[in-house]
Backbone as CSV, one residue per row, in Angstrom:
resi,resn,N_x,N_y,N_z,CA_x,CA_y,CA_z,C_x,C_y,C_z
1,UNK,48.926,-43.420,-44.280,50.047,-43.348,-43.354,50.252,-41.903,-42.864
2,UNK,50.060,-40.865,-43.429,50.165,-39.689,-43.178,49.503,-38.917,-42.509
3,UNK,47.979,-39.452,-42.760,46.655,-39.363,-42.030,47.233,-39.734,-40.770
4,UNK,47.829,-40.877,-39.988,48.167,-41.762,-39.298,48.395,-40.812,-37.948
5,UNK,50.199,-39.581,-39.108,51.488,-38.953,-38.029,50.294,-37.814,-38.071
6,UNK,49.506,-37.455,-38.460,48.832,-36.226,-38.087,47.874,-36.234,-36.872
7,UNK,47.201,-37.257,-36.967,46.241,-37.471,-35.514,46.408,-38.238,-35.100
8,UNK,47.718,-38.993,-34.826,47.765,-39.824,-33.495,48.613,-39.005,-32.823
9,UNK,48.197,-39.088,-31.119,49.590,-38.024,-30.194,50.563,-38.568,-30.279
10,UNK,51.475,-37.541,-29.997,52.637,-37.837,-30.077,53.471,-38.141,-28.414
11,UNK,54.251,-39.090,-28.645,54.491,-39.503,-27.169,55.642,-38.887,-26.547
12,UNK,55.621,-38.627,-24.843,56.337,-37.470,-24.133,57.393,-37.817,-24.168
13,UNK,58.069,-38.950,-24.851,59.239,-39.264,-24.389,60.129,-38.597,-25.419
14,UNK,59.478,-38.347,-26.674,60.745,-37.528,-27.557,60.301,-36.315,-27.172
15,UNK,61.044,-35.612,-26.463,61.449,-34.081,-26.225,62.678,-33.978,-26.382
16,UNK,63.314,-32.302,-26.394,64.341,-31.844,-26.065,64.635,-30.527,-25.281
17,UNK,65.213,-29.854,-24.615,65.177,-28.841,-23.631,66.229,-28.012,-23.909
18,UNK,66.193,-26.935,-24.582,67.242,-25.580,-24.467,67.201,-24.950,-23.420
19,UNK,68.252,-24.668,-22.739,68.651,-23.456,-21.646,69.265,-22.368,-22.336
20,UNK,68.742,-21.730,-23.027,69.367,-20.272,-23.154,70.241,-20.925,-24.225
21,UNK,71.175,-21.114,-25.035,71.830,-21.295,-26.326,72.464,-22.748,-26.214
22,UNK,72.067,-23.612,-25.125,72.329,-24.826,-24.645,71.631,-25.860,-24.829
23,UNK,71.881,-26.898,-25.836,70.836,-28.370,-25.616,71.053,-29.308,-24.008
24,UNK,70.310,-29.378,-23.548,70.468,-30.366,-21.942,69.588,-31.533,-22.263
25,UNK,70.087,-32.413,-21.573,69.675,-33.913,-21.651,68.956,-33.814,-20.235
26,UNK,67.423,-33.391,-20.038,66.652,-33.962,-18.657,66.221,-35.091,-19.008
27,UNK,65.934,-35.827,-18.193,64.951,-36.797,-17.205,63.656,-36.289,-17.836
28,UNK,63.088,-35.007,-17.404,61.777,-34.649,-16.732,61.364,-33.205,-17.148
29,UNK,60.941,-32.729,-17.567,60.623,-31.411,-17.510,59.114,-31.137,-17.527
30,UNK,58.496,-30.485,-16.411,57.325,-30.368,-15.545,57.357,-28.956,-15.285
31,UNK,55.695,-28.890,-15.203,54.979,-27.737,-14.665,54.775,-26.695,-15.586
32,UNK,54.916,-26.739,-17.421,54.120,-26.153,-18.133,53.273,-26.037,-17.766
33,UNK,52.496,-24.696,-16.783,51.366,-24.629,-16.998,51.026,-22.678,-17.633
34,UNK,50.306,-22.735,-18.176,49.572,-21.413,-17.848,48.176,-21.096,-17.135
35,UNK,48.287,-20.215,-16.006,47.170,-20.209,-15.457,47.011,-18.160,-15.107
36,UNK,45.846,-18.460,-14.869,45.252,-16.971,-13.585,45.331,-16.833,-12.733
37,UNK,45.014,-15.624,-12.265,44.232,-15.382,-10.678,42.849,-15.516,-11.223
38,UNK,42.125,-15.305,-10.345,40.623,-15.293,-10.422,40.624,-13.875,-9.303
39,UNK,39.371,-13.444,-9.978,38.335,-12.490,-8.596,37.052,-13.268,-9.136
40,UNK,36.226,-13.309,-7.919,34.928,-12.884,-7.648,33.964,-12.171,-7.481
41,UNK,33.146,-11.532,-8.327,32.745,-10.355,-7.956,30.703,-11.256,-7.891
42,UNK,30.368,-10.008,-6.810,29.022,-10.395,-6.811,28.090,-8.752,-6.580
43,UNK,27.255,-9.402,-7.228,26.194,-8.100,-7.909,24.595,-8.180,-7.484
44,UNK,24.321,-7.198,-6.362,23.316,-7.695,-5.879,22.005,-7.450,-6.746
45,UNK,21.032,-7.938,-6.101,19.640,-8.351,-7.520,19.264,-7.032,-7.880
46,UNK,19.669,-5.935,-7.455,18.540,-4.555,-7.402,19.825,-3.567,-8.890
47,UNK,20.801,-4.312,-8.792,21.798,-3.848,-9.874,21.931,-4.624,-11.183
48,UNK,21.241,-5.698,-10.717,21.408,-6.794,-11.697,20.206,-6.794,-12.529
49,UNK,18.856,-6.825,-11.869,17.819,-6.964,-12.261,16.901,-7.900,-12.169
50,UNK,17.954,-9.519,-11.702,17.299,-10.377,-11.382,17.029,-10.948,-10.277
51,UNK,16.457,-12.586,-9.750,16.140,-12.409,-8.211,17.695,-13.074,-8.080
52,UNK,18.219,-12.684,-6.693,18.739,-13.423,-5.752,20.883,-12.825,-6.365
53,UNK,21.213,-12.945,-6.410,23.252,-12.386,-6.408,23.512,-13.396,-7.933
54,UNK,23.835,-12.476,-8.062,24.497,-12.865,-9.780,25.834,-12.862,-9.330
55,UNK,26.459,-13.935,-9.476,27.928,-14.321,-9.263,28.741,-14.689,-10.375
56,UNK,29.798,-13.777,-10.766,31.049,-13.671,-11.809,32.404,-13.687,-11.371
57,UNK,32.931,-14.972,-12.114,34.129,-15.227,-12.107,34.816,-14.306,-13.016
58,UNK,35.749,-13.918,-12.609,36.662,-12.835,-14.267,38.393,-13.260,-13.864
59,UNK,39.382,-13.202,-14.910,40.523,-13.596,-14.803,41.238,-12.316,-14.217
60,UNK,42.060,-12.658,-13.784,42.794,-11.119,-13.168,44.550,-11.264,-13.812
61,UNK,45.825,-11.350,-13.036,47.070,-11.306,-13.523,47.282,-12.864,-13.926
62,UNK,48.214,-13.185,-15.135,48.566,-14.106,-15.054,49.735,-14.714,-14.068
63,UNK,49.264,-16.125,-13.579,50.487,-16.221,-12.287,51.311,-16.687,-12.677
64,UNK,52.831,-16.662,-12.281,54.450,-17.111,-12.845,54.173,-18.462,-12.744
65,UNK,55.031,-18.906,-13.849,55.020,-20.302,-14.162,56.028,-20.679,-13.250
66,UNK,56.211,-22.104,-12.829,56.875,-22.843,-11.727,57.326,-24.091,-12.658
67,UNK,58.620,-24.221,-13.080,59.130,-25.333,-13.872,59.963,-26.227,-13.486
68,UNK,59.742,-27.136,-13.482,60.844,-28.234,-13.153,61.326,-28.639,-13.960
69,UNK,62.628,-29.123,-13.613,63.526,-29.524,-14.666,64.021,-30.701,-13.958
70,UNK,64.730,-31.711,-14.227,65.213,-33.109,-13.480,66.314,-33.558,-14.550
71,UNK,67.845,-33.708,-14.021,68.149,-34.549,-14.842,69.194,-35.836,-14.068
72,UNK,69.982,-36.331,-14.438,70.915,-37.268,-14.133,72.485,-36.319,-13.901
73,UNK,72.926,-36.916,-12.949,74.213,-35.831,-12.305,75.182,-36.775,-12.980
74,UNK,76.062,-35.798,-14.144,76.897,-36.075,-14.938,78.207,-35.756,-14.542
75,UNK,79.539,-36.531,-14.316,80.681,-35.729,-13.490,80.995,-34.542,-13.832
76,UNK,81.584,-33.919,-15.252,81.518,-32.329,-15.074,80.633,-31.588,-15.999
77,UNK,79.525,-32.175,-16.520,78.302,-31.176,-16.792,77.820,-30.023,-15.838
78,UNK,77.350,-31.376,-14.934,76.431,-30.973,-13.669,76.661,-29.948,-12.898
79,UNK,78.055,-29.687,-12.896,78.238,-28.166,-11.669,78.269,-27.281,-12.488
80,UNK,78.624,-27.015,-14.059,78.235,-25.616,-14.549,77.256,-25.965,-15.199
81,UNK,76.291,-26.886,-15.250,74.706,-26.166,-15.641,73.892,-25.516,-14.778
82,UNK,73.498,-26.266,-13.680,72.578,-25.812,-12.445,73.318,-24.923,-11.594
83,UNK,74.414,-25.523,-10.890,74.875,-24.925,-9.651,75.619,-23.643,-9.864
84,UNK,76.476,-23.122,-10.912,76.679,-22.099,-11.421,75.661,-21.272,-11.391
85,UNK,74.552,-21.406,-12.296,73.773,-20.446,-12.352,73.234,-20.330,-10.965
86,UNK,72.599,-21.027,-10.296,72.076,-20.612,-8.952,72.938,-20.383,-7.975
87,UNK,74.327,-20.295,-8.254,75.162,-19.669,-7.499,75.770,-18.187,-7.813
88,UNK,75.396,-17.802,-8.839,75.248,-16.796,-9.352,74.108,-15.865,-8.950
89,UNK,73.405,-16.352,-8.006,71.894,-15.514,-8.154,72.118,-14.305,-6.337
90,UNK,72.143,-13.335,-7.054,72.190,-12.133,-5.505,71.275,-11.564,-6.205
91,UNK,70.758,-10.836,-4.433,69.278,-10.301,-4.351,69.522,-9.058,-5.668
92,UNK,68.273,-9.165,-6.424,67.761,-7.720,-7.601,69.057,-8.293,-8.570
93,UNK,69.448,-9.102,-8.885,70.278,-9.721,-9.725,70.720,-11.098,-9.916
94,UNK,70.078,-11.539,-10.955,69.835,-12.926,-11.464,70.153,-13.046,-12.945
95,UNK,70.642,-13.977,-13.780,70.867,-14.349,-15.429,69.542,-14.869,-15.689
96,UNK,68.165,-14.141,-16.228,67.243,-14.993,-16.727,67.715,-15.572,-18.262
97,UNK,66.698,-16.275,-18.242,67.249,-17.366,-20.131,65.703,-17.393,-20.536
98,UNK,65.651,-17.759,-21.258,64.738,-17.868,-22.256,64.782,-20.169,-22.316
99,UNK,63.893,-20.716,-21.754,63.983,-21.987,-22.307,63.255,-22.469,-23.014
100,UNK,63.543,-23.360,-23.887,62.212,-23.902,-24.825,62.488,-25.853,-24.740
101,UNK,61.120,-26.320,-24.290,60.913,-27.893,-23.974,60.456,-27.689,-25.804
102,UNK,60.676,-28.766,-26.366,60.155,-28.999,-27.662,59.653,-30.612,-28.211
103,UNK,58.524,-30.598,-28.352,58.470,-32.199,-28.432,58.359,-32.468,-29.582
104,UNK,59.246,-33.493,-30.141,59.610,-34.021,-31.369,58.341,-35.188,-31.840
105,UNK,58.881,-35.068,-33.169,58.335,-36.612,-33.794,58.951,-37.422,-33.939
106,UNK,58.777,-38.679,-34.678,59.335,-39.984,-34.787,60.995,-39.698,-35.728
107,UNK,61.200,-38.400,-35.956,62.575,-38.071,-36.781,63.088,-37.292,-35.923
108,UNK,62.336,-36.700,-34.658,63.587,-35.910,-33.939,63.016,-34.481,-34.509
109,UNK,62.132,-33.954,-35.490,61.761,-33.015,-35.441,60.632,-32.411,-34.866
110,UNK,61.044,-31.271,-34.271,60.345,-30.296,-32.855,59.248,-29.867,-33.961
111,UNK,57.884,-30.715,-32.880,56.220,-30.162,-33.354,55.701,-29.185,-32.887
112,UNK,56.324,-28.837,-31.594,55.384,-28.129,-30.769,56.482,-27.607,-29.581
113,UNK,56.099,-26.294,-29.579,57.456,-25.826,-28.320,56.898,-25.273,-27.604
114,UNK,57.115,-24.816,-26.198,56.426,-24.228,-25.179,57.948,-23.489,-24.530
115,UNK,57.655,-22.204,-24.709,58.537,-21.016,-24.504,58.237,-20.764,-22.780
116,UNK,59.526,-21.159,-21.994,59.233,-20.241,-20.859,60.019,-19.065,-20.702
117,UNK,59.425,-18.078,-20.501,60.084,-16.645,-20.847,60.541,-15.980,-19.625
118,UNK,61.882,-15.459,-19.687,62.904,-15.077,-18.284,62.747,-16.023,-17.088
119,UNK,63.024,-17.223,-17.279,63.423,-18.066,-16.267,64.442,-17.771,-15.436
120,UNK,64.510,-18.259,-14.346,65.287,-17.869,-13.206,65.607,-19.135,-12.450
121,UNK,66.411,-19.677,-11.452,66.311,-20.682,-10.417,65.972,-20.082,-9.243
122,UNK,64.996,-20.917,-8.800,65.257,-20.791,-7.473,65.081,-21.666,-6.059
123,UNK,65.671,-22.868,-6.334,65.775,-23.949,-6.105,66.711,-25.265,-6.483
124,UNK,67.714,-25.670,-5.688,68.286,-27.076,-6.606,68.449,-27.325,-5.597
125,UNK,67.825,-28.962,-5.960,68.114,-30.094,-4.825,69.042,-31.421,-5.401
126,UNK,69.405,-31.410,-4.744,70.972,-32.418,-4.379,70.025,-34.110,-4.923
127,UNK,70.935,-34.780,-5.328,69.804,-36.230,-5.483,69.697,-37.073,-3.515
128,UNK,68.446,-37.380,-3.679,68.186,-38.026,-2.422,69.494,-39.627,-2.328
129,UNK,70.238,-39.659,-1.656,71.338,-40.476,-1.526,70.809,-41.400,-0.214
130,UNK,70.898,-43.371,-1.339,70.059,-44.571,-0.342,70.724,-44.978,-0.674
131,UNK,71.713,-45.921,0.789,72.915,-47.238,0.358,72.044,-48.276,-0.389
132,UNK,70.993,-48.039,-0.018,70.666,-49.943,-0.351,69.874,-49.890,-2.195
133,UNK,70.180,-48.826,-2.532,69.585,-48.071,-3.396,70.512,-48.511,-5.324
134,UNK,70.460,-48.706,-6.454,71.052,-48.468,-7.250,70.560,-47.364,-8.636
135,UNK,69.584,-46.795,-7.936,69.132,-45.849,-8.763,69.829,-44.464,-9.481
136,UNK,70.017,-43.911,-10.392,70.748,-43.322,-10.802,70.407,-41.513,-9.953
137,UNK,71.559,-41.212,-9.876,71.811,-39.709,-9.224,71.022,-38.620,-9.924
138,UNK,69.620,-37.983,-9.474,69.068,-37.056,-10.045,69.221,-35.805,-9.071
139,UNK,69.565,-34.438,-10.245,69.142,-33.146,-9.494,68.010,-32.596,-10.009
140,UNK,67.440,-31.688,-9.307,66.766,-31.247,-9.499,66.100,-29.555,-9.197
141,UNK,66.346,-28.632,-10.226,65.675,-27.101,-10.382,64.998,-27.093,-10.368
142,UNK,64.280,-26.196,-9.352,63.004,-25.249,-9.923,63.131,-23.759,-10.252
143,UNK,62.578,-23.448,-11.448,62.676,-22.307,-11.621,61.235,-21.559,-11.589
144,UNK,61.510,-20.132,-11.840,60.222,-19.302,-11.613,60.466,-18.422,-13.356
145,UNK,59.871,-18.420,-13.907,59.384,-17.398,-15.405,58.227,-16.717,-15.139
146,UNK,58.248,-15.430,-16.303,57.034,-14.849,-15.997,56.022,-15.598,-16.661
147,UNK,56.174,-15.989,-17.981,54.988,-16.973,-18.227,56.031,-17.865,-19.794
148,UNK,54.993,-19.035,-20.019,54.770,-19.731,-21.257,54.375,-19.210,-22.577
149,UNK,54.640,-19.226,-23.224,53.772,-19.385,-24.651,54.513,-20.826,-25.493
150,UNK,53.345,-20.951,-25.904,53.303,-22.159,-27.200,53.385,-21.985,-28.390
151,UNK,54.320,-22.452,-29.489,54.787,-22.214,-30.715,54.843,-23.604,-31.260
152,UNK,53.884,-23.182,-32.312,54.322,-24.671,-33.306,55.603,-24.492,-34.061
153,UNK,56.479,-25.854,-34.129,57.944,-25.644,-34.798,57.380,-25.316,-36.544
């Protein structure tokens, strides 16, 4: 049985999401990624030694992470989580946070966390509003961090 919780994945639906000293109830939280730039560099045969352009990929800056967040518009949650802070935001002055997505196991305890570091908003959209519609009211942030890291709990 133990063998079992160790190598089977664990499924996306138990997470939880801190904003800065805050537990939030999303929907969705998207766009963990970490990535590069790339250069190209090419080296012609008479430097290289061999026939014809030796072509190298190499990593260059890491690029800012782009996070989404999604949740359900709660009557008075909703205007001081998101809209506060991004109403708060003037040029060369912003509240970054520190957030951590953490995905749990079958008890609710966090396996695996993915740190996005000085998050910012810069983006909230209003939920798309359809009469013929009974779907529940989502907003939705995007924020910008300088990057991720991953921490096992």
């Amino acid at each position: 049985k133990d063998e079992i919780k160790t190598a089977y994945p664990l499924p996306v639906y138990n997470y939880r999401v801190e904003v800065g000293d805050q537990t939030i109830a999303f929907s969705e939280a998207s766009g963990l990624s970490i990535s590069f730039e790339t250069k190209t560099y090419k080296e012609s045969p008479v430097e290289s030694g061999a026939p014809g352009p030796r072509v190298m990929h190499m990593p260059m800056q890491a690029t800012p992470a782009n996070v989404t967040l999604k949740k359900g518009v709660v009557r008075a949650v909703s205007m001081n989580t998101f809209y506060n802070w991004i109403n708060s935001t003037q040029t060369n002055q912003i509240e970054k946070k520190d957030i951590y997505v953490r995905l749990c196991d079958e008890t609710g305890a966090p396996v695996i966390s993915w740190k996005v570091i000085n998050a910012f908003p810069t983006k909230l959209d209003a939920p798309s509003f359809t009469a013929d519609a009974n779907d529940v009211a989502v907003e939705t942030m995007t924020l910008m961090a300088d990057g991720i890291l991953m921490e096992e709990a």
